[in-house]
Short mmCIF file of C-alpha atoms and ligand atoms in Angstrom, two decimals:
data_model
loop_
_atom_site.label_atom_id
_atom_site.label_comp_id
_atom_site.label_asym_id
_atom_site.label_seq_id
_atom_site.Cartn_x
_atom_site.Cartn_y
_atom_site.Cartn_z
CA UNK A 10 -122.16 169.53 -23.98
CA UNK A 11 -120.01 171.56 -21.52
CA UNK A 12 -118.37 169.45 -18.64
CA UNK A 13 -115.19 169.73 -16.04
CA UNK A 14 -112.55 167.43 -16.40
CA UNK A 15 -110.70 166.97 -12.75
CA UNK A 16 -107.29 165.17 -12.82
CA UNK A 17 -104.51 164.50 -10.60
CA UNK A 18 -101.93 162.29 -9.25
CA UNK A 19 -100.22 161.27 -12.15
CA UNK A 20 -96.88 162.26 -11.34
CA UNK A 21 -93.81 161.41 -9.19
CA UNK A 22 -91.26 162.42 -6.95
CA UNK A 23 -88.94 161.48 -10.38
CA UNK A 24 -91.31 163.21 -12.79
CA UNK A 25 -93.93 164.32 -14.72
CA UNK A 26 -96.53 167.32 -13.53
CA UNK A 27 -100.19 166.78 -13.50
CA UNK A 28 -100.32 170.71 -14.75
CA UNK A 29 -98.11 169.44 -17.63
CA UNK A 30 -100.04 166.27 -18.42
CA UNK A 31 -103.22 168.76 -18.29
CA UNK A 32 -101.78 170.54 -20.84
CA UNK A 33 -100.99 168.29 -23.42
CA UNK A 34 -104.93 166.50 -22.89
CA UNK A 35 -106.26 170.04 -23.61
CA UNK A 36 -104.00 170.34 -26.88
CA UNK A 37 -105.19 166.88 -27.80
CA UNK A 38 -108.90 167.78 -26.83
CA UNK A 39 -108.66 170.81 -28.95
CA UNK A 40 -107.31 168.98 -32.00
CA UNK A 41 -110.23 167.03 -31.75
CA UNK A 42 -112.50 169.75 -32.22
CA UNK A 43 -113.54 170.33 -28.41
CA UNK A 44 -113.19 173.53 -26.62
CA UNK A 45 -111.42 174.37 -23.80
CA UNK A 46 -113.42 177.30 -22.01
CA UNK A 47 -111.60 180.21 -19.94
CA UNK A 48 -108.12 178.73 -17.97
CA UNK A 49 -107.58 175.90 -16.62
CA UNK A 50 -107.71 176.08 -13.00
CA UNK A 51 -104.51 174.82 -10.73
CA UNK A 52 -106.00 173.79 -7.50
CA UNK A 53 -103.70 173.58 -4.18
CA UNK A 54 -105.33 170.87 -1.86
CA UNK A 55 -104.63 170.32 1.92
CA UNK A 56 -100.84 171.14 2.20
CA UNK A 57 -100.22 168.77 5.06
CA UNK A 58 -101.68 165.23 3.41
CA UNK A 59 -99.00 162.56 3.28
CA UNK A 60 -99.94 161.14 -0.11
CA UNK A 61 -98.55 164.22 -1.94
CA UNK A 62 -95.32 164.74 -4.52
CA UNK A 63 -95.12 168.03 -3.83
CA UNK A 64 -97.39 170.65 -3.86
CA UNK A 65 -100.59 168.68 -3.67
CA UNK A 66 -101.79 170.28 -7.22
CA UNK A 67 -104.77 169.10 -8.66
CA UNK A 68 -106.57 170.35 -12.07
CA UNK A 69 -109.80 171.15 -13.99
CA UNK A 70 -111.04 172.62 -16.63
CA UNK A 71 -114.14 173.44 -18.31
CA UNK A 72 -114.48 171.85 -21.76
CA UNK A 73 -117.25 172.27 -24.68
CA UNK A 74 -116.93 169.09 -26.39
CA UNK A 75 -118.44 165.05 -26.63
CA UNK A 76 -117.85 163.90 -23.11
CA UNK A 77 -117.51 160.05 -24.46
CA UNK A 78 -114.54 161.39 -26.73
CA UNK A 79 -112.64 163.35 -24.22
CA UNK A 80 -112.96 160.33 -21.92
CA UNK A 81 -111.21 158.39 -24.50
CA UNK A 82 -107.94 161.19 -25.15
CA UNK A 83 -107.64 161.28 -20.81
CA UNK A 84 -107.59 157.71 -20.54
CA UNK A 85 -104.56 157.16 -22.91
CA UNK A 86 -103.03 160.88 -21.71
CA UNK A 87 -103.04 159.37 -18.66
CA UNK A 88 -101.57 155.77 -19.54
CA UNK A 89 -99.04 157.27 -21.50
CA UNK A 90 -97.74 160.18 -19.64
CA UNK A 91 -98.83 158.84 -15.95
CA UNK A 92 -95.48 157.35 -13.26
CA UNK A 93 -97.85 154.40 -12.86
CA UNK A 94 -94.13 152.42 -11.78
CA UNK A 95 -94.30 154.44 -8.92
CA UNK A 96 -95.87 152.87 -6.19
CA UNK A 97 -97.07 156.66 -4.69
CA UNK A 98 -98.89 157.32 -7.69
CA UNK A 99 -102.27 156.48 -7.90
CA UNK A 100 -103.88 158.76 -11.01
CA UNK A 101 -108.17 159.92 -11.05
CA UNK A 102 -110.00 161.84 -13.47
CA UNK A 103 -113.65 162.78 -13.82
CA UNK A 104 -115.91 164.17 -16.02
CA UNK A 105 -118.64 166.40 -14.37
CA UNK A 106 -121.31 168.33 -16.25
CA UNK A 107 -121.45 171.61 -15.84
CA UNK A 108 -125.34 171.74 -15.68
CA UNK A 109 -125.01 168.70 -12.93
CA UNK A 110 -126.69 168.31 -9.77
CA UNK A 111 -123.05 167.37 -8.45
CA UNK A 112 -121.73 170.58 -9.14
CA UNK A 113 -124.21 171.92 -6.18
CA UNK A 114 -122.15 169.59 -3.81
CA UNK A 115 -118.72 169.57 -4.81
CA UNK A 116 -117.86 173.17 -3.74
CA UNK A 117 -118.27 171.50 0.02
CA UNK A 118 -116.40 168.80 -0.53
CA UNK A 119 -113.19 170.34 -1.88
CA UNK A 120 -113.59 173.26 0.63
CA UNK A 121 -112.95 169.79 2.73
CA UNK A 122 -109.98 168.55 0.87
CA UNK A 123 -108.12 171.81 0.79
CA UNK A 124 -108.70 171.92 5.00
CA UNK A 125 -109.14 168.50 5.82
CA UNK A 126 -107.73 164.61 4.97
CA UNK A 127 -110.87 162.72 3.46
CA UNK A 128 -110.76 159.00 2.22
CA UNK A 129 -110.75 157.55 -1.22
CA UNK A 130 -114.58 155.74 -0.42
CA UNK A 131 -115.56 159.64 0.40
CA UNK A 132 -114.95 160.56 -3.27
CA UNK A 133 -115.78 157.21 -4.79
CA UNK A 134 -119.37 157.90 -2.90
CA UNK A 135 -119.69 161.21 -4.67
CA UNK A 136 -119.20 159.55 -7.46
CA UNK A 137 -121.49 156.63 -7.32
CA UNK A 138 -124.14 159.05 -5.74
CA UNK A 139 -124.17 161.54 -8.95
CA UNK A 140 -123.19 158.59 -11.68
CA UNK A 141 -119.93 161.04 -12.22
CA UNK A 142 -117.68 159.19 -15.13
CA UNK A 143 -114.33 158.77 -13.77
CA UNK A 144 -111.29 156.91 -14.61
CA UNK A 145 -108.60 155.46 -11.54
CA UNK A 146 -105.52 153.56 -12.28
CA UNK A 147 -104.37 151.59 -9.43
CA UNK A 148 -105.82 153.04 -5.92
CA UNK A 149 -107.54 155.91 -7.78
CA UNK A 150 -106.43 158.40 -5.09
CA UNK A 151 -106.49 161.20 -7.57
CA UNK A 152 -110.34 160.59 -7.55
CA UNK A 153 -110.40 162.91 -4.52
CA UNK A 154 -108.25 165.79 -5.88
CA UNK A 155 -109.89 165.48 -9.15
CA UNK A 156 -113.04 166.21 -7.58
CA UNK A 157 -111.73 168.55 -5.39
CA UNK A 158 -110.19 170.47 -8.75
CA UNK A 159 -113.89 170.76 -9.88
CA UNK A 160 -115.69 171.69 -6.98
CA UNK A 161 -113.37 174.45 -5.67
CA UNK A 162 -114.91 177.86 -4.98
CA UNK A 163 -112.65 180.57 -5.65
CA UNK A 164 -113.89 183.24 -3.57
CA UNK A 165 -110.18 184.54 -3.95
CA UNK A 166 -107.72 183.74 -6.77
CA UNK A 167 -104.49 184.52 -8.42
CA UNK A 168 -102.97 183.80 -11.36
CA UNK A 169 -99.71 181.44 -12.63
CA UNK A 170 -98.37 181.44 -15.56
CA UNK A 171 -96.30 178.34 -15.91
CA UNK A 172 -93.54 177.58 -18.78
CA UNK A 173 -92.31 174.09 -19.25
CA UNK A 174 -89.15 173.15 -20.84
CA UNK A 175 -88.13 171.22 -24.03
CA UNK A 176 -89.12 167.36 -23.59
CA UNK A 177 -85.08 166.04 -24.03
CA UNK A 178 -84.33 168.24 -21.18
CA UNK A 179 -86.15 167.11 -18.41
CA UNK A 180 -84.07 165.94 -15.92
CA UNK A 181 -81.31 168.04 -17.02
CA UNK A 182 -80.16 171.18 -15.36
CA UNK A 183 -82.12 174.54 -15.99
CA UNK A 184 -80.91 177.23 -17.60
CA UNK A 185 -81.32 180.16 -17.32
CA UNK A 186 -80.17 184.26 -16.36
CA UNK A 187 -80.61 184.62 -12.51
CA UNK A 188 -80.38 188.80 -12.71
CA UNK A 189 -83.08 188.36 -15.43
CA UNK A 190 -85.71 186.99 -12.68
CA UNK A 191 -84.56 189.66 -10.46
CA UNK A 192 -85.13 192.53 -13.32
CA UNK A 193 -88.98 190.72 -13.59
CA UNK A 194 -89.53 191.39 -9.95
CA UNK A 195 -88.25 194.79 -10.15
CA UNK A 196 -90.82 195.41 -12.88
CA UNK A 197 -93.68 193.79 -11.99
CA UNK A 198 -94.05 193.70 -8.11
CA UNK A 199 -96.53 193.62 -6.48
CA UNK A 200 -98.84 192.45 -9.58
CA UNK A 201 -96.31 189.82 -9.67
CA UNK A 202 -94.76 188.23 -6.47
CA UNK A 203 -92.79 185.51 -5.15
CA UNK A 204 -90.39 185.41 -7.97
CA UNK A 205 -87.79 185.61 -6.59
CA UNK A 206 -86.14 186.26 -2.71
CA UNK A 207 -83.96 188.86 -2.54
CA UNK A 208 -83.14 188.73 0.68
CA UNK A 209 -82.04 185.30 0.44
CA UNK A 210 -81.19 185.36 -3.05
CA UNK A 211 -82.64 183.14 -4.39
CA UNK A 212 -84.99 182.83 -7.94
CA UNK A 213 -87.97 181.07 -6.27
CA UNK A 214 -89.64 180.86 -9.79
CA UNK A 215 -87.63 178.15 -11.16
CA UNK A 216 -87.79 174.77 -9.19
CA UNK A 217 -85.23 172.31 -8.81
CA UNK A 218 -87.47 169.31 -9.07
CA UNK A 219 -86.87 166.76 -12.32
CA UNK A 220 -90.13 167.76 -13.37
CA UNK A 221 -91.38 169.55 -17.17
CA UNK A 222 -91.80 173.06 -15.30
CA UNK A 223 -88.69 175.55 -16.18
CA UNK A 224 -90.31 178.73 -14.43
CA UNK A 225 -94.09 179.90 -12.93
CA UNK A 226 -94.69 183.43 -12.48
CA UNK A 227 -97.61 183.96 -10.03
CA UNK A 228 -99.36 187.04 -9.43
CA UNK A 229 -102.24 189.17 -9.55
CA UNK A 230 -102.53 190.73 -12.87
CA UNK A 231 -102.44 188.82 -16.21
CA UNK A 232 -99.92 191.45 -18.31
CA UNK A 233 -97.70 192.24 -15.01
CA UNK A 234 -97.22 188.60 -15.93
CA UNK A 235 -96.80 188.02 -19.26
CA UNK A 236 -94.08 191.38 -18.49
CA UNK A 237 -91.91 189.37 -16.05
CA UNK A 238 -92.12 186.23 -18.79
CA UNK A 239 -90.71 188.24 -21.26
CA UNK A 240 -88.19 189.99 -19.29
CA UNK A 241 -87.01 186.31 -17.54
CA UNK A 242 -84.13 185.15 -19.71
CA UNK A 243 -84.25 181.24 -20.11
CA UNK A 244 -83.13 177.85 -22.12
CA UNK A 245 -85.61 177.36 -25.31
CA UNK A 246 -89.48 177.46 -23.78
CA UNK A 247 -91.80 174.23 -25.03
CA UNK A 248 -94.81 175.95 -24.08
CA UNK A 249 -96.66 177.86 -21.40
CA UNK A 250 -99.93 177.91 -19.83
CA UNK A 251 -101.89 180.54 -17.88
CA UNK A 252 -103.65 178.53 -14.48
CA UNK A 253 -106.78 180.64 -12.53
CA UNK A 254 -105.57 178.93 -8.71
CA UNK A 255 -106.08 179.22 -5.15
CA UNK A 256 -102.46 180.16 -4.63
CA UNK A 257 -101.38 182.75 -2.08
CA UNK A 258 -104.78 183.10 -0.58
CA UNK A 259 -105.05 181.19 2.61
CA UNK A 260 -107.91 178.66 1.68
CA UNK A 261 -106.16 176.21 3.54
CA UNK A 262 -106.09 178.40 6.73
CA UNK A 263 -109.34 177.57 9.31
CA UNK A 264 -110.38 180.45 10.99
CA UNK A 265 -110.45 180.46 15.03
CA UNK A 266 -114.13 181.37 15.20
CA UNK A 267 -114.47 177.78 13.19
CA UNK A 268 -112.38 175.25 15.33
CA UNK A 269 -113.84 173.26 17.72
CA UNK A 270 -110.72 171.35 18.64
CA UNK A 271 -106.89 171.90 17.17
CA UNK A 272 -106.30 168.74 14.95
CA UNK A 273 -102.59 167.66 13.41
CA UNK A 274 -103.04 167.54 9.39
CA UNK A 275 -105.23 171.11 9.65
CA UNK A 276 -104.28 174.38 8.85
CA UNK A 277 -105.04 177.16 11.20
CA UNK A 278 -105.48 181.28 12.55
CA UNK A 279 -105.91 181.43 16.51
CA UNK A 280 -105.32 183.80 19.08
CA UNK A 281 -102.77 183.09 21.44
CA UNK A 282 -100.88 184.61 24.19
CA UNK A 283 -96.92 183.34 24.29
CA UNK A 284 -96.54 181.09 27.13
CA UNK A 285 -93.20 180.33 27.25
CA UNK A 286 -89.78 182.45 25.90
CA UNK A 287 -88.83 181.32 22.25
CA UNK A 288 -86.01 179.11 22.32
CA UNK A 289 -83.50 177.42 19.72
CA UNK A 290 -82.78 173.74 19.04
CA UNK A 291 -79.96 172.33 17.36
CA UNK A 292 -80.47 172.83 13.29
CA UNK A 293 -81.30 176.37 13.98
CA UNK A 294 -85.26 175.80 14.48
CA UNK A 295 -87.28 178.10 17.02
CA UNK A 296 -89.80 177.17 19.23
CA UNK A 297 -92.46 178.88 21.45
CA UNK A 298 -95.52 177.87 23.11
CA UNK A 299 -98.96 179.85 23.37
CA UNK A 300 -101.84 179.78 24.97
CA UNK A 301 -104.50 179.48 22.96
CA UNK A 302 -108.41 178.66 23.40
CA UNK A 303 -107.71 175.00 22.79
CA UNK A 304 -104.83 174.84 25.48
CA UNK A 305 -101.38 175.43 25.15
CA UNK A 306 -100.03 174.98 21.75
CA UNK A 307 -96.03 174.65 20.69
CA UNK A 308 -94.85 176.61 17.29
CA UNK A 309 -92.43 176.29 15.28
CA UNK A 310 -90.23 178.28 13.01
CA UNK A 311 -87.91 175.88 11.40
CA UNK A 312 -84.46 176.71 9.57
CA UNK A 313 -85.73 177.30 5.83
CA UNK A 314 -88.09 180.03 7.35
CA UNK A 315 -84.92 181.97 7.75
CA UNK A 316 -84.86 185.84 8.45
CA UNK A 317 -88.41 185.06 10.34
CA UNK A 318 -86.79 183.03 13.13
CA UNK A 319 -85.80 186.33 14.19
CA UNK A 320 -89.07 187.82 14.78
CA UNK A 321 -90.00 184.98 16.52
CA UNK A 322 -86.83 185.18 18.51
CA UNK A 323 -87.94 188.40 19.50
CA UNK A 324 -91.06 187.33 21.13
CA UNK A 325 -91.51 187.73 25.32
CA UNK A 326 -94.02 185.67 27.54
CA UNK A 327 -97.22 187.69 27.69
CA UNK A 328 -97.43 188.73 23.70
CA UNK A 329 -100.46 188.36 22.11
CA UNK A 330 -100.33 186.66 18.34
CA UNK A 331 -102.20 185.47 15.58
CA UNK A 332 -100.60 182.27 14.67
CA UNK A 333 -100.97 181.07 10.78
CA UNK A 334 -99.87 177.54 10.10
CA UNK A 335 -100.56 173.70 9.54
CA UNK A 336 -100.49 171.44 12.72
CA UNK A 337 -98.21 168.53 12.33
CA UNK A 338 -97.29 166.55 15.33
CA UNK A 339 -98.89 168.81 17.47
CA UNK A 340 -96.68 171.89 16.51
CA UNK A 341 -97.75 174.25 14.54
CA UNK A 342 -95.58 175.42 11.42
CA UNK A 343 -95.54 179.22 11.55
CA UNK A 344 -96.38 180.57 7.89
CA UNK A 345 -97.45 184.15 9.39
CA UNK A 346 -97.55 185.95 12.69
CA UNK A 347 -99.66 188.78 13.67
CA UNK A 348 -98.28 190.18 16.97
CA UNK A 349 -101.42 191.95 18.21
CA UNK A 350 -100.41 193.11 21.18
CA UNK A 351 -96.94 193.27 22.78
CA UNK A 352 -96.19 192.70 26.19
CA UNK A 353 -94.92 195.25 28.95
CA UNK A 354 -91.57 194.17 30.10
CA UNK A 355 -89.67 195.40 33.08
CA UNK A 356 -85.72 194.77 34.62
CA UNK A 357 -84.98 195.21 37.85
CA UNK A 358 -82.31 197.62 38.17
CA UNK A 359 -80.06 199.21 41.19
CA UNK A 360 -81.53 202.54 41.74
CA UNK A 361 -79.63 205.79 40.82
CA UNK A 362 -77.71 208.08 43.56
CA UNK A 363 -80.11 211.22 43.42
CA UNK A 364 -76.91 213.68 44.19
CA UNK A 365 -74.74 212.26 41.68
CA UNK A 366 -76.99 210.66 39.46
CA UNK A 367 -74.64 207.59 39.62
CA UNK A 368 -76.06 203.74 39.81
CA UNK A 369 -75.93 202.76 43.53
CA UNK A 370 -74.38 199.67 45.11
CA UNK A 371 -76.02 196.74 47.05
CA UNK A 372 -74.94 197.88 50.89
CA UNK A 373 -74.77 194.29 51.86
CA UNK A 374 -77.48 191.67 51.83
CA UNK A 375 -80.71 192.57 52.50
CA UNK A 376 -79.44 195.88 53.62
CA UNK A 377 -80.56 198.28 50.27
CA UNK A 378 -78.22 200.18 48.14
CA UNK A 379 -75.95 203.30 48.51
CA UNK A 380 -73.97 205.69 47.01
CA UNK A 381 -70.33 204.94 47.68
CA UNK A 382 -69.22 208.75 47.11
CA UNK A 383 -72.41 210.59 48.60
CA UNK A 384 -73.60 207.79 50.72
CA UNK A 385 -77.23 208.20 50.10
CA UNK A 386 -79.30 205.00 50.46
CA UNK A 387 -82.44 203.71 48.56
CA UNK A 388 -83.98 200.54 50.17
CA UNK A 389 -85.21 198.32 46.46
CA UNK A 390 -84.45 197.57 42.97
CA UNK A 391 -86.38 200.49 40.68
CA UNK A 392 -88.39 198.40 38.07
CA UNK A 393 -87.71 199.90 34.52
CA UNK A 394 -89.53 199.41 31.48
CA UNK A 395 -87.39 197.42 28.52
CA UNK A 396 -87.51 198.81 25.29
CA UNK A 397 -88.94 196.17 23.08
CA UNK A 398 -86.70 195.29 19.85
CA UNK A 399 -90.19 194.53 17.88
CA UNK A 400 -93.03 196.21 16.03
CA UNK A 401 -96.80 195.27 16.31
CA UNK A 402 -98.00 193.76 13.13
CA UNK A 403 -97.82 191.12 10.62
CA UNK A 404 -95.10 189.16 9.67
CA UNK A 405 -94.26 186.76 7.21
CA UNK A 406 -92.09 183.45 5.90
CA UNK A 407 -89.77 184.90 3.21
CA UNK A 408 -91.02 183.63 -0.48
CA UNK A 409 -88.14 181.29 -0.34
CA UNK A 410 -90.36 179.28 2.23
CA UNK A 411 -93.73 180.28 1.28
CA UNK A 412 -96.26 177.01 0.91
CA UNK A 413 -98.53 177.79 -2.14
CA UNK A 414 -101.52 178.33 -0.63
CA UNK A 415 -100.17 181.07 1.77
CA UNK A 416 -101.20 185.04 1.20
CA UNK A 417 -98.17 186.91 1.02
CA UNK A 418 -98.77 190.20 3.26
CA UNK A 419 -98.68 191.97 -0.15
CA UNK A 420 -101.71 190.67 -0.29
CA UNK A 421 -103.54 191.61 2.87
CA UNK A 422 -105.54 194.31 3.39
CA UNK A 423 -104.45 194.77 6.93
CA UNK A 424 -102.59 197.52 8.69
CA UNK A 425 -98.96 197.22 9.85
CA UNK A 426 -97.32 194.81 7.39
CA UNK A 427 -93.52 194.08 7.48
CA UNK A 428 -93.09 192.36 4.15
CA UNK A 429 -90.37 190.08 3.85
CA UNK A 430 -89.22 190.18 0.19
P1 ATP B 28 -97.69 167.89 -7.93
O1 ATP B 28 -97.71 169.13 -7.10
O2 ATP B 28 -96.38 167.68 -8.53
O3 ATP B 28 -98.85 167.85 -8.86
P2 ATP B 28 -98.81 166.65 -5.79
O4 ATP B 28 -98.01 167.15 -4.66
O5 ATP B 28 -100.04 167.33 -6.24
O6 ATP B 28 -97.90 166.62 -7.00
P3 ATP B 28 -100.15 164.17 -5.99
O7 ATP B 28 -99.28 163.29 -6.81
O8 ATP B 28 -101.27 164.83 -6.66
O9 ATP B 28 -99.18 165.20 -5.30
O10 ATP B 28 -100.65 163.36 -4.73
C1 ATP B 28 -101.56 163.86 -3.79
C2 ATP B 28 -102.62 162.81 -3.55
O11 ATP B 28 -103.31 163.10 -2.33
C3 ATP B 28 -103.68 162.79 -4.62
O12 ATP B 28 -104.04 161.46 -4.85
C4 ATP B 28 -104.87 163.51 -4.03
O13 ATP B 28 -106.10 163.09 -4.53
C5 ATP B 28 -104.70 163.17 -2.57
N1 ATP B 28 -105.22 164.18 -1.70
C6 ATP B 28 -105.13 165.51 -1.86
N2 ATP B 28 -105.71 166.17 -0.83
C7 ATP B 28 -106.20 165.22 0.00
C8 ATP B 28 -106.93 165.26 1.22
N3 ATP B 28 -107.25 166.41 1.78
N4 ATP B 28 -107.27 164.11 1.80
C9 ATP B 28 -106.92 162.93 1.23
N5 ATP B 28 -106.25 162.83 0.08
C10 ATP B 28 -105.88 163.95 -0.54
#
């Protein structure tokens, strides 16, 4: 029988990785004589839900096995290698045929978890309504990303390829050769991407969390891939695993032509013209307002979005943009901009003498201006155009604050990119 396994939430802000604890079940699966079909799949959910660790990562995969088995090897996978201490963690799994009615429906549903927060009775109704087998420790939260993992319809996809490190080392520093990450950008970009930032310098692959995962290397193109891994220098690799996701592709993003009203916890693209001047606030954040279709609309480019700020800096009241973010507190956290259309500006200026080509003086007020040395007179201020400091086009977070889900511009197929790398 072929079925999807779905699991997530098994891991804390302290440890663990449900990508990790997906590995190990399909090495234990496979020594049991089941098959594990094509990659697993690492699926990014809504980016803005509360409940997540970090990334809100969820996983299937598609196995060719005895479903009563497998459900056996998850359920002690999951008691044994689960943070059930931790009171955040609340682990699902389910087991979904691949010939199933359900699989008709869940492609709707996760399209709903990656853009939208849904309850835990949502996905426990799924589950009751299509008798899906399913296991939940404690609140079963994970039911909904586990379904979600399943359902997802990758109209779009990339590729990770993540290595984890030796067991007695978690927790421990990671090492590894810094230029080495850098050499595996130089040699694989743009198949590969968001390795590391060079403009901040910093290796983006490897995270800093205390979790199994020493490096990922995301991309486009499966050997562009495996070339960066064996170019990246590193402290003894336990093992790796190749993961078809939704990464870098905007899934989370709700088009304009789809919103009926702007909600927090939602992830948008709308038109908008700036409404007010950009301004700083203590911490080095930016702020601007446009208006949009759904009213006026603050957004935000906070300090890790670094080089961007700038950009956004440069912005003048009248612009029109294409803002790409996730509403939180009814401000919008800028991933991308699009500035579609700049804005004229003009200065008022004193006029210039037109014998000596020199700028004229005020000649008292209300009284115009005039030419000290050839006393010629001009009655107003000549309006001149300002020189904008800013290009048309897209713009982007640098990868050292990219969310997973967002499309780098090396992805686009659009005209006037100005990659940040
Ligand atoms: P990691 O990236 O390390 O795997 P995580 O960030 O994925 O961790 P989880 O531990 O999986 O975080 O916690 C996220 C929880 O939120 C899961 O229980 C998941 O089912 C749930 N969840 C995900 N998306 C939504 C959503 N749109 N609405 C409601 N709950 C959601």
């Amino acid at each position: 029988m072929r079925f999807w396994i779905g699991i997530d939430d098994t891991d804390s802000a302290k440890g663990m990785c449900t990508t990790y604890l997906s590995v190990i079940l399909m090495e234990e699966l496979e020594k049991s004589g089941m098959r594990v079909e094509g990659f697993p799949r690492l699926i990014r959910l809504n980016p803005t839900v509360p409940f997540k660790t970090r990334g809100n990562g969820a996983i299937s995969f598609l196995v060719n096995g005895d479903l009563e088995e497998a459900y056996e090897i998850t359920k002690s996978c999951m008691e044994e290698y689960s943070m059930l201490d931790d009171e955040k963690t609340n682990p699902g799994a389910v087991f979904v045929e691949a010939a199933s009615r359900a699989m008709d429906y869940l492609p709707k549903f996760a399209d709903k978890v990656i853009k939208s927060v849904v309850s835990i009775d949502e996905a426990l109704f799924i589950i009751g309504k299509y008798f899906i087998p399913h296991i939940k420790f404690k609140l079963g939260r994970g039911l909904i990303g586990a379904l979600a993992a399943v359902g997802a319809e990758l109209n779009d996809s990339t590729l990770e390829l993540l290595s984890y490190r030796e067991p007695e080392r978690f927790g421990s520093k990671r090492e590894y050769d810094r230029d080495s990450f850098f050499r595996a950008d130089m040699e694989t970009y743009p198949l590969t991407w968001d390795t590391v930032d060079w403009h901040n310098d910093v290796v983006v692959a490897v995270p800093s969390s205390p979790d199994p995962v020493l490096y990922g290397i995301r991309g486009d193109d499966l050997n562009a891939i495996k070339k960066a891994s064996e170019i990246v220098i590193t402290e003894r690799v336990d093992k790796k695993q190749f993961f078809v996701t939704n990464q870098g592709t905007d899934m989370h993003i709700i088009d304009e032509r789809d919103v009926k009203a702007v909600e927090n916890f939602h992830s948008y693209r709308l038109r908008g013209v700036v409404a007010e001047k950009p301004y700083d606030i203590e911490g080095g954040h930016v702020f601007f307002h446009v208006e949009t279709r759904f009213g006026k609309l603050k957004c935000a480019a906070f300090e890790p979005t670094k080089q961007f700020r700038d950009v956004v800096r440069k912005l003048e009241v009248g612009d029109v943009v294409d803002v790409y973010g996730s509403v939180k507190k009814d401000t919008l956290n800028l991933e991308k901009i699009n500035v579609v259309k700049l804005a004229e500006i003009y200065r008022l200026e004193n006029p210039l003498c037109p014998v000596c080509g020199r700028r004229m003086e005020s000649a008292g007020r209300g009284q115009g201006y005039r030419c000290r040395k050839c006393k010629t007179k001009a009655e107003d201020r000549i309006r001149v155009r300002v020189e904008r400091d800013l290009e048309e086009g897209y713009y982007e977070v640098p990868p050292c604050a990219r969310r997973h889900l967002s499309k780098p511009l090396v992805r686009m197929d659009v005209d006037k990119k100005h990659v940040f790398r």
